Tab-separated table of C-alpha atoms and ligand atoms in Angstrom:
chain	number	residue	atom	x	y	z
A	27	UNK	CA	115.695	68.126	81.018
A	28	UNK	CA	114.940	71.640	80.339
A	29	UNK	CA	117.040	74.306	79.875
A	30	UNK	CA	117.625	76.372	83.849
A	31	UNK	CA	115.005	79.262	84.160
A	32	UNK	CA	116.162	82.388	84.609
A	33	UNK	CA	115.071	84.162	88.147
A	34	UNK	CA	114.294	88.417	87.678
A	35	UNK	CA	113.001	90.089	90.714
A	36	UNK	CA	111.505	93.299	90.097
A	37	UNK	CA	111.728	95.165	93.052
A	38	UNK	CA	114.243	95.780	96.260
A	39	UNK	CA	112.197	96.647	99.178
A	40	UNK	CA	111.436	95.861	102.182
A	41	UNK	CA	109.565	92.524	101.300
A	42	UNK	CA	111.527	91.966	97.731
A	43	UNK	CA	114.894	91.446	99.750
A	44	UNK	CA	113.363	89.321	102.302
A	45	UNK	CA	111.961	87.038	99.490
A	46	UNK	CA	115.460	87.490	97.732
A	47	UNK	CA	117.140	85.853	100.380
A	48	UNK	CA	115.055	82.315	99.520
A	49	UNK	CA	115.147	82.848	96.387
A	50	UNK	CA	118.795	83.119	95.814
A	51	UNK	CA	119.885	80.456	97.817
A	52	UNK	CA	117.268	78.145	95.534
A	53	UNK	CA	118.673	79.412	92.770
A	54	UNK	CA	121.866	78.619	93.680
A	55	UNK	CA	121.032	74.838	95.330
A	56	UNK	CA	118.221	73.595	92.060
A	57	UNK	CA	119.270	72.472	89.034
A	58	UNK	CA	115.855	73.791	87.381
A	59	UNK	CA	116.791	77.291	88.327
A	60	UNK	CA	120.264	79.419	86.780
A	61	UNK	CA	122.217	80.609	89.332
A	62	UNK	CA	122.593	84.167	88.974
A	63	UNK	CA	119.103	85.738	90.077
A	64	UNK	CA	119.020	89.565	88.563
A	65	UNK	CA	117.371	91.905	91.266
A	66	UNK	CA	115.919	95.333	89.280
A	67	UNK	CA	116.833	97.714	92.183
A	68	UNK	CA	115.212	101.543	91.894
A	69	UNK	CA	118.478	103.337	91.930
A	70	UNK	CA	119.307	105.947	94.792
A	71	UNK	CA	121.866	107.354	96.673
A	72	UNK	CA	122.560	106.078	100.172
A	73	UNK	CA	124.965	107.865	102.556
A	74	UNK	CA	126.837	108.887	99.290
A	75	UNK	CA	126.657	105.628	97.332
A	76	UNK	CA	124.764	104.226	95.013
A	77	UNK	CA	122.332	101.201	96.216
A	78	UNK	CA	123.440	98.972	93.813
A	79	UNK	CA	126.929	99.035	94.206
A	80	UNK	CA	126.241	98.470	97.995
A	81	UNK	CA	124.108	95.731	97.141
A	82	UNK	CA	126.872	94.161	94.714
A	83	UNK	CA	129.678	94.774	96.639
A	84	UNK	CA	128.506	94.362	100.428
A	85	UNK	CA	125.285	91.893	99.985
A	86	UNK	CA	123.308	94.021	101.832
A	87	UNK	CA	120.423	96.003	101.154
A	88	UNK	CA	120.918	98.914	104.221
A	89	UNK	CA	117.914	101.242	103.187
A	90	UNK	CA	115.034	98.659	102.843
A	91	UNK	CA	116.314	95.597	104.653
A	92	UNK	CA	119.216	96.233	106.877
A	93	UNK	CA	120.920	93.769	108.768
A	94	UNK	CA	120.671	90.995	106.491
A	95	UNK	CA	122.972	89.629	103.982
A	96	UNK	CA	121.702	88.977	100.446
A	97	UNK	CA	123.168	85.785	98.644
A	98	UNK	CA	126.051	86.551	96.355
A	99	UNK	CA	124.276	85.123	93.491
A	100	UNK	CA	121.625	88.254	93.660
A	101	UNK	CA	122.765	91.037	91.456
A	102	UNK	CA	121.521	94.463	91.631
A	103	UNK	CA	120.908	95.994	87.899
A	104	UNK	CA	119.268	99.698	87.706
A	105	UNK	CA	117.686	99.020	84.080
A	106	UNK	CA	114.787	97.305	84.589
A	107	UNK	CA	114.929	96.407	80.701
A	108	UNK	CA	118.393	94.725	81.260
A	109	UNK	CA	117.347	93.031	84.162
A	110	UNK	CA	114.164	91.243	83.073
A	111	UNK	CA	114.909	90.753	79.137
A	112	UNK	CA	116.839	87.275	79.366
A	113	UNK	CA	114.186	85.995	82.125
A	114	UNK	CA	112.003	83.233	82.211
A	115	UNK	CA	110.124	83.990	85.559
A	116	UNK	CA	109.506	87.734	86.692
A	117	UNK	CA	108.676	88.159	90.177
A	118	UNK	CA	106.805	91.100	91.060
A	119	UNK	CA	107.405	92.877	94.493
A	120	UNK	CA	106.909	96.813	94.385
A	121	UNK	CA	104.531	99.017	95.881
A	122	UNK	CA	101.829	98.613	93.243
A	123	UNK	CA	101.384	102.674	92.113
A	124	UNK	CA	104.895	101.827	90.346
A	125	UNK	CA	103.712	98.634	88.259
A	126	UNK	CA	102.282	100.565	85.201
A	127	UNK	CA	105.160	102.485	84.534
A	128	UNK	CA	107.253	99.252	84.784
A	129	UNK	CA	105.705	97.726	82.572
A	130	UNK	CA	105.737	100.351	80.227
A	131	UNK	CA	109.326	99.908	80.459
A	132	UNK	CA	108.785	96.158	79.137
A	133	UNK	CA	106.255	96.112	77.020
A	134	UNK	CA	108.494	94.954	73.934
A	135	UNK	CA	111.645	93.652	75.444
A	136	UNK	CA	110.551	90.087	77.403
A	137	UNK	CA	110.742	86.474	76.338
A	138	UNK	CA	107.007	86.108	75.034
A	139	UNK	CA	106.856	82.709	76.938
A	140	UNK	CA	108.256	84.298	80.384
A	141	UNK	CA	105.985	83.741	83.032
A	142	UNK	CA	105.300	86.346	86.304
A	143	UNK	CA	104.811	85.667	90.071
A	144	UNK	CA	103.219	88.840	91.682
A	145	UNK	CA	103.891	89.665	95.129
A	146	UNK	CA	102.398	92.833	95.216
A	147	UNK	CA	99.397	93.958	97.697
A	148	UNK	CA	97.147	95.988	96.041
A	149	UNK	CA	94.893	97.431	93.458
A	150	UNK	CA	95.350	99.537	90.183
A	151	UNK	CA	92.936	102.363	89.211
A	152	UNK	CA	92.742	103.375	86.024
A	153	UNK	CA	90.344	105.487	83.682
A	154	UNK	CA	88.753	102.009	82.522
A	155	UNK	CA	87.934	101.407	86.625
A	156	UNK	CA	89.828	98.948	89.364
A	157	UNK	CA	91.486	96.190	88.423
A	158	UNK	CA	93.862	93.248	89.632
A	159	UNK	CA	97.562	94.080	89.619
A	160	UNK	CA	98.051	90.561	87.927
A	161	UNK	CA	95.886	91.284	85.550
A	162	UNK	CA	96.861	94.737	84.464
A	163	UNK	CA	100.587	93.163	83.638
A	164	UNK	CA	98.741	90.238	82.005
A	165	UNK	CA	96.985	92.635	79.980
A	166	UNK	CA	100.258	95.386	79.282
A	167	UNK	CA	103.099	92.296	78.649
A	168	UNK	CA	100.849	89.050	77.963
A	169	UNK	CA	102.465	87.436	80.204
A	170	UNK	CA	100.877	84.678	82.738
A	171	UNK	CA	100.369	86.211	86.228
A	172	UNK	CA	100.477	83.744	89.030
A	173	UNK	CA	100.284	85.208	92.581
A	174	UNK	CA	102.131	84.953	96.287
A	175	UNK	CA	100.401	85.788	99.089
A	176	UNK	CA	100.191	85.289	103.455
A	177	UNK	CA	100.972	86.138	106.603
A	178	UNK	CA	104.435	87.407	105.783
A	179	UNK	CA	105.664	90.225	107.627
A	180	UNK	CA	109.624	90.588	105.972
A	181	UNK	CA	111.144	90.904	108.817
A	182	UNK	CA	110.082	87.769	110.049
A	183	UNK	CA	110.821	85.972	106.732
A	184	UNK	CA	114.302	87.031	106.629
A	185	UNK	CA	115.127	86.324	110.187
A	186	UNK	CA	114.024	82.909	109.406
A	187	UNK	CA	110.768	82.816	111.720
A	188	UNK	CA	108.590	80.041	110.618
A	189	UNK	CA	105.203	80.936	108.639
A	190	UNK	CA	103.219	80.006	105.378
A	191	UNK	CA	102.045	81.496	102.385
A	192	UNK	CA	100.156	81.053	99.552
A	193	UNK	CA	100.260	80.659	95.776
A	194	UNK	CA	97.210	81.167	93.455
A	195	UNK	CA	98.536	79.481	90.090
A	196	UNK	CA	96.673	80.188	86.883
A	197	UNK	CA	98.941	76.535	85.282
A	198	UNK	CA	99.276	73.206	88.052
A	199	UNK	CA	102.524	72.854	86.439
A	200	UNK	CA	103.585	76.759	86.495
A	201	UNK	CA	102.170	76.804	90.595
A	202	UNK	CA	104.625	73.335	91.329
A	203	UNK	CA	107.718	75.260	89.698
A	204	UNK	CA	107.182	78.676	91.899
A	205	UNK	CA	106.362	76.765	94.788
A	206	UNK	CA	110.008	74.657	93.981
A	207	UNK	CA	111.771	78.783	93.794
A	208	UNK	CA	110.146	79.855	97.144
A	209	UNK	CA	109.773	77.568	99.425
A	210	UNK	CA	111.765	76.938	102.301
A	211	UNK	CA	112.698	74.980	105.373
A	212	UNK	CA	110.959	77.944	107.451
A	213	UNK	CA	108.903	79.439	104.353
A	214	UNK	CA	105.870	76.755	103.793
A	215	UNK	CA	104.046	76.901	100.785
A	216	UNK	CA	100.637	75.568	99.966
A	217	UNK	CA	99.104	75.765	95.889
A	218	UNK	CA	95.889	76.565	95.308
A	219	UNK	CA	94.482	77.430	92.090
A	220	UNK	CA	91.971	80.102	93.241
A	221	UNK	CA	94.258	83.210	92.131
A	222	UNK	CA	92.093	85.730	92.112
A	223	UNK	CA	90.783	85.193	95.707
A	224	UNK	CA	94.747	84.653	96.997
A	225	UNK	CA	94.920	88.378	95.315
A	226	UNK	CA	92.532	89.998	96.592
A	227	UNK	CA	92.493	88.809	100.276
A	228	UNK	CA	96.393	90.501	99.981
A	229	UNK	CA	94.997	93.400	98.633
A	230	UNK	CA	91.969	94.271	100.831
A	231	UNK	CA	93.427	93.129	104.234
A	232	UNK	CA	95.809	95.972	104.053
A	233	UNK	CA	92.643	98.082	104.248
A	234	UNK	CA	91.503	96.256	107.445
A	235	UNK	CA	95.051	96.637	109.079
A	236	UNK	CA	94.170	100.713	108.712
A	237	UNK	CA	90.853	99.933	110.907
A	238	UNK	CA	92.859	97.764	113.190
A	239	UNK	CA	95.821	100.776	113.386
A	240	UNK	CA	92.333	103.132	114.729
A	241	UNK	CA	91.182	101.578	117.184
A	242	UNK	CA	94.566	100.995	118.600
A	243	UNK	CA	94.943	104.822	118.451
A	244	UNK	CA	91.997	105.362	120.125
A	245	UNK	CA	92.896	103.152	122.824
A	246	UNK	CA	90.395	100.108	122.683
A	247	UNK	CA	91.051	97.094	123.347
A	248	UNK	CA	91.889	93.353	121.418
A	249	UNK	CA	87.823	92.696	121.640
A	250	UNK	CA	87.668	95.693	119.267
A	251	UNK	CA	90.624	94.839	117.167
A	252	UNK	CA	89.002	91.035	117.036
A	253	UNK	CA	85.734	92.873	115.632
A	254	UNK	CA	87.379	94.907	113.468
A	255	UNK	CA	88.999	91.670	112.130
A	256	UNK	CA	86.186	89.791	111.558
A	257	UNK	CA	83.741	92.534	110.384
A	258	UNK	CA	86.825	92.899	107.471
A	259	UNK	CA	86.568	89.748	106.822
A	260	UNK	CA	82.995	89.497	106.165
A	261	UNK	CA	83.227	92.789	103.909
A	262	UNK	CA	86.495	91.179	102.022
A	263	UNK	CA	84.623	87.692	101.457
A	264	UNK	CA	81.327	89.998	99.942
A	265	UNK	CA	83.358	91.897	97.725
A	266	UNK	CA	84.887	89.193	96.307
A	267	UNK	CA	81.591	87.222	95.961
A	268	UNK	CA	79.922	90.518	94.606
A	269	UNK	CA	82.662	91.563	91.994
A	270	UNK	CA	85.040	88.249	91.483
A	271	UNK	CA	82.335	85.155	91.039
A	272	UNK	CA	83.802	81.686	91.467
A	273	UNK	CA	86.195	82.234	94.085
A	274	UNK	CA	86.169	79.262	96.652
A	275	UNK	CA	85.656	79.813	100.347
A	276	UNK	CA	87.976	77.854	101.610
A	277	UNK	CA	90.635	79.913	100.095
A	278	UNK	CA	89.869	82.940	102.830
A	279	UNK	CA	91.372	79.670	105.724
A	280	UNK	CA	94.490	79.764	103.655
A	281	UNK	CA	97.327	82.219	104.929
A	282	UNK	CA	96.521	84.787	102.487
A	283	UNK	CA	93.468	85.110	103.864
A	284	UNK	CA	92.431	85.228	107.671
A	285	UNK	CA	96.283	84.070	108.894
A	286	UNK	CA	97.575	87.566	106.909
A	287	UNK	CA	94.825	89.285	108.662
A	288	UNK	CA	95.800	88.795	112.021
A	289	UNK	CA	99.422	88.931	110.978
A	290	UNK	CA	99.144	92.331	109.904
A	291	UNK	CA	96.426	93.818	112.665
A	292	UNK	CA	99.016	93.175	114.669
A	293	UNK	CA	102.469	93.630	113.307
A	294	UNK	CA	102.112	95.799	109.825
A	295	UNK	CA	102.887	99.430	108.621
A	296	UNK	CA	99.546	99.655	107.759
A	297	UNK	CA	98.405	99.497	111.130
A	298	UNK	CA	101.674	101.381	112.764
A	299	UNK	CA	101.225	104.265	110.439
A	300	UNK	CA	97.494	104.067	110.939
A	301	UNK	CA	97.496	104.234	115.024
A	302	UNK	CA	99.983	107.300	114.527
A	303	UNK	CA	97.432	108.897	112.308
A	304	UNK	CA	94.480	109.008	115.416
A	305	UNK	CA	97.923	109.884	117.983
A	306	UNK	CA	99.613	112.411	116.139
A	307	UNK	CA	96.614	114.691	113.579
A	308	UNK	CA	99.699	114.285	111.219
A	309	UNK	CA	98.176	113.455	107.566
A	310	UNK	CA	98.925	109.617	106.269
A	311	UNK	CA	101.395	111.081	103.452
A	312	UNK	CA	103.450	112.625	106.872
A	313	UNK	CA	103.710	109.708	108.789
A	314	UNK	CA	104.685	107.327	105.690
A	315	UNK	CA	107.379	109.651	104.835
A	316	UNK	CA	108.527	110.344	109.007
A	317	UNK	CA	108.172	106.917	110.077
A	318	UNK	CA	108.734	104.504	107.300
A	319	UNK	CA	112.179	105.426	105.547
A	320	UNK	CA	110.938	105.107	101.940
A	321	UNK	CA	109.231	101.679	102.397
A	322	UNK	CA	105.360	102.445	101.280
A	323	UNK	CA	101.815	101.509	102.662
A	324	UNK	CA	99.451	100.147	100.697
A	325	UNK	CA	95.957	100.303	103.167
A	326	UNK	CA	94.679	103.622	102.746
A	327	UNK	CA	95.232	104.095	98.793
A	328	UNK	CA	93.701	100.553	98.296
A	329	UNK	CA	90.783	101.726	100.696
A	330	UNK	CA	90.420	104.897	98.137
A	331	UNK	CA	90.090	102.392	94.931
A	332	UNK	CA	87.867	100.523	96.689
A	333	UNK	CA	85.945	103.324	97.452
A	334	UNK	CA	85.440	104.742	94.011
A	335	UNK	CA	84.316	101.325	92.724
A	336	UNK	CA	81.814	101.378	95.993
A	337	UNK	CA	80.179	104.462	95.016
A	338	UNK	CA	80.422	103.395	91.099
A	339	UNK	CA	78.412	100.477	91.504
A	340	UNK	CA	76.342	102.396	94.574
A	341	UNK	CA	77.050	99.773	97.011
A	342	UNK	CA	78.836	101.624	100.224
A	343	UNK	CA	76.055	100.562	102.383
A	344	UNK	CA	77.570	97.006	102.140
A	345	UNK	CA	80.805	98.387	103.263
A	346	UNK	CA	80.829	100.637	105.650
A	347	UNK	CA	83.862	99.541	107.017
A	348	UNK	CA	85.802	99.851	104.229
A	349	UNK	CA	84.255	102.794	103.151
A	350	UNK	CA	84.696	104.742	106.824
A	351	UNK	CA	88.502	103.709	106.654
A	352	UNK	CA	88.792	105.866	103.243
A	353	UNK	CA	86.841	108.972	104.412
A	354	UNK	CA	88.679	109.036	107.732
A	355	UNK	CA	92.072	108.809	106.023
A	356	UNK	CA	91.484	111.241	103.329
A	357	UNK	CA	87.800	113.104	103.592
A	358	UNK	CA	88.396	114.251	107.206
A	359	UNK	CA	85.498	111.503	109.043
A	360	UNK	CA	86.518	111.650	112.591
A	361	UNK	CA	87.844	108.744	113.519
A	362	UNK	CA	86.010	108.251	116.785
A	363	UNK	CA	82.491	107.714	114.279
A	364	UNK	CA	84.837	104.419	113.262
A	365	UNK	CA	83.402	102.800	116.586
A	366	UNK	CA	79.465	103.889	115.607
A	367	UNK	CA	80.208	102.087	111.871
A	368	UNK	CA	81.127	98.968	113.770
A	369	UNK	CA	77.937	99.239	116.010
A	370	UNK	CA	75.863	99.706	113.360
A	371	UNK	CA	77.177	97.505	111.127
A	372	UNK	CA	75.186	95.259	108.619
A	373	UNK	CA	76.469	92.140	110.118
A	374	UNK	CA	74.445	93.404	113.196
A	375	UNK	CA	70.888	94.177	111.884
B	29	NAD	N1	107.142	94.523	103.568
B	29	NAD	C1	106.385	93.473	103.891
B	29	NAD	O1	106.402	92.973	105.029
B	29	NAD	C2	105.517	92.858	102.825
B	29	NAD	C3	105.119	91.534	102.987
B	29	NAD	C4	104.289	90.952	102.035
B	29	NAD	C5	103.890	91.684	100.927
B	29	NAD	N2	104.306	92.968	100.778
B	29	NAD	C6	103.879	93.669	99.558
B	29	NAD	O2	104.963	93.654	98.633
B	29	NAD	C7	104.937	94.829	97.815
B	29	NAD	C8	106.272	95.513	97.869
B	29	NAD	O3	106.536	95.845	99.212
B	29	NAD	P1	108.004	96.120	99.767
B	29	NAD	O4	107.872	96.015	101.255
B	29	NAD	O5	109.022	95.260	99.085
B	29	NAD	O6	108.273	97.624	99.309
B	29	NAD	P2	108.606	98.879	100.239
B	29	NAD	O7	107.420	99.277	101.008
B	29	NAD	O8	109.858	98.576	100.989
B	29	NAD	O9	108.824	100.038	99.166
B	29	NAD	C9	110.040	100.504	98.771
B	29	NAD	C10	110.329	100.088	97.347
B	29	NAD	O10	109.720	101.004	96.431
B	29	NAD	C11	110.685	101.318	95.443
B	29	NAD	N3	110.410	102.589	94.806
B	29	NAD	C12	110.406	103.812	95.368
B	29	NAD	N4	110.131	104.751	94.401
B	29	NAD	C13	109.955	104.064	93.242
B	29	NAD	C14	109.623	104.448	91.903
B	29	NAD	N5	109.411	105.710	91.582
B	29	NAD	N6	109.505	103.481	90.983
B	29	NAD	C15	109.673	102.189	91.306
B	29	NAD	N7	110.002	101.761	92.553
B	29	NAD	C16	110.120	102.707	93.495
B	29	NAD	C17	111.974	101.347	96.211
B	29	NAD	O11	113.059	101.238	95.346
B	29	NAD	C18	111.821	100.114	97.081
B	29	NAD	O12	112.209	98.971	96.347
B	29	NAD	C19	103.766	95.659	98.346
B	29	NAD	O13	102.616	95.418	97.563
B	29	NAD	C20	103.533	95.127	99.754
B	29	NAD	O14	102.188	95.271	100.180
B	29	NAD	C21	105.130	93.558	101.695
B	30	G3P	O1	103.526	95.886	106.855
B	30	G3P	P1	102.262	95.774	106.052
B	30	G3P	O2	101.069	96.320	106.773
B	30	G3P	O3	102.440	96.321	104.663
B	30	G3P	O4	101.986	94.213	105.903
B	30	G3P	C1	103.031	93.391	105.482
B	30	G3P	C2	102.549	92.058	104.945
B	30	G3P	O5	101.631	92.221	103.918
B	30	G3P	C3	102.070	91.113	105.999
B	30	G3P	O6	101.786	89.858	105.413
């Protein structure tokens, strides 16, 4: 038998603690796994300490996921470097504007056969144009990128709530193994080895949840939410068919695709943060910062990547749902013309 894989988690959110809690106690129960699991944990100061002695010494993350206890066998390092050099699998679970200057940080000082599991919903913008997270620390650290998406609110997760999820493996053998380190009793996971689809359903149906968050603010009702899922959907499976060729169909009917949907239309930041925006006239920056204690949303910068590719390629008029969720978050579109996009939608003609 092989020698135990080493378990880093990059990341300490909201989302990365909930998924620490499974992780850990795998860790600690398989024999294919070592038990200590290193958590990289973006140091700060909480009510005078310093999050990773509370981590260490109480098992509890109180900014990001209070409430909960991690496992024991999670430990909190603040050098991203020290944390990740000795691992064999790197999971991936930060807001995504911080995963360039991560791996910056790494470039150099990995295993050269460690393998990565990205978590992370969203898109990276660069000079060269938008790309997959997975594959921008593919390209920076040559590392293999496999991907974990679904209906996953963390909350839920760590209070044990039954749901599923999905991984998009790149390697049959590599998608069996991270399946083995995730899954659990209440945490279902299903393989499929359409990655790049699994990614970018997680990335684009944070845009949709901003839509969803609208029309709640404006008052309508769950017909209009329903429409506003299913006219994202459309735009999310045309995108991928018009920029990611090959992707399979069937992988929108897995829960990274229409189950995270209606998870998060309902339930997310995305679309709390988002109904605030049409209640309040407070900007999106505001009500991230007022109502969301340091955790991040990623639906309205995705929507702006998105957006520049859109114009780019001089496509918007295939998605002008999309597009109207970027110019009413940041280009001052009043969000009552949201409804007249719908109406007039291509779908419709
Ligand atoms: N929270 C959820 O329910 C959930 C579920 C599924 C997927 N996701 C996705 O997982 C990813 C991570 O989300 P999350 O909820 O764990 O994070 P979060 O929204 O809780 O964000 C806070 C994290 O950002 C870190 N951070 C803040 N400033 C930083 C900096 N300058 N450099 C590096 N890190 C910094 C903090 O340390 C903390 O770990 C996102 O792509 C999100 O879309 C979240
Ligand atoms: O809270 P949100 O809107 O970031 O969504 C969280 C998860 O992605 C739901 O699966």
């Amino acid at each position: 038998m092989s020698a135990p894989k080493k378990i880093a988690i990059i990341g300490s959110g909201n989302w990365g603690s909930a998924i620490g809690k499974i992780i850990g106690k795998n860790a600690a129960q398989l024999d294919q796994f070592e038990t200590q699991v290193n958590m990289w944990v973006f140091e700060e100061m909480v009510d005078g300490r310093k999050l990773t002695e509370i981590i260490n010494n109480d098992h509890e993350n109180v900014k990001y996921l209070p409430g909960h206890k991690l496992p024991e066998n999670i430990v909190a390092i603040p050098d991203v470097v020290e944390a990740c050099m000795s691992a064999d699998i790197h999971v991936w679970v930060l807001p995504h504007q911080f995963v360039r200057g991560v791996c910056q940080k790494l470039k150099g000082n990995i295993k050269p056969d460690a393998i990565a599991l990205s978590l992370i919903k969203g898109l990276d913008e660069s000079k060269t144009g938008v790309d997959l997270i997975s594959n921008v620390i593919n390209k920076e650290l040559g590392v293999e990128v496999n991907v974990l998406m679904g209906a996953n609110l963390a909350k839920e997760v760590a209070n044990g709530h039954f749901c599923e999820t999905t991984i998009g493996c790149r390697n049959e053998a590599n998608g069996q193994m991270l399946k083995e380190m995730v899954q659990a009793d209440n945490f279902r996971v299903v393989v499929v080895e359409d990655a790049t689809t699994v990614e970018i359903c997680g990335a684009l149906k944070n845009i949709v949840a901003t839509g969803a968050g609208f029309v709640d603010g404006l008052g309508m009702g769950d017909n209009t939410k329903a429409a506003v899922i299913r006219l994202g959907l459309m735009e999310m499976v045309k995108f991928t068919e018009t920029f990611y060729q090959g992707s399979q169909t069937s992988t929108f009917l897995e829960s990274c695709g229409i189950a995270d949907l209606v998870t998060t239309c309902y339930g997310g930041r995305n679309r709390r943060v988002a109904e605030a925006f049409v209640t309040s006239g407070k900007t999106i920056d505001e009500l991230e910062q007022e109502m969301l204690n340091g955790q991040k949303i990623q639906g309205p910068p995705t929507a702006k990547e998105v957006y520049h590719l859109l114009t780019e390629k001089k496509c918007e008029d295939q998605f002008p749902l999309f597009v109207a969720i970027h110019k009413i978050c940041y280009e001052g579109m009043p969000v009552k013309d949201f409804i007249g996009c719908l109406k007039n939608h291509p779908e419709h003609m």
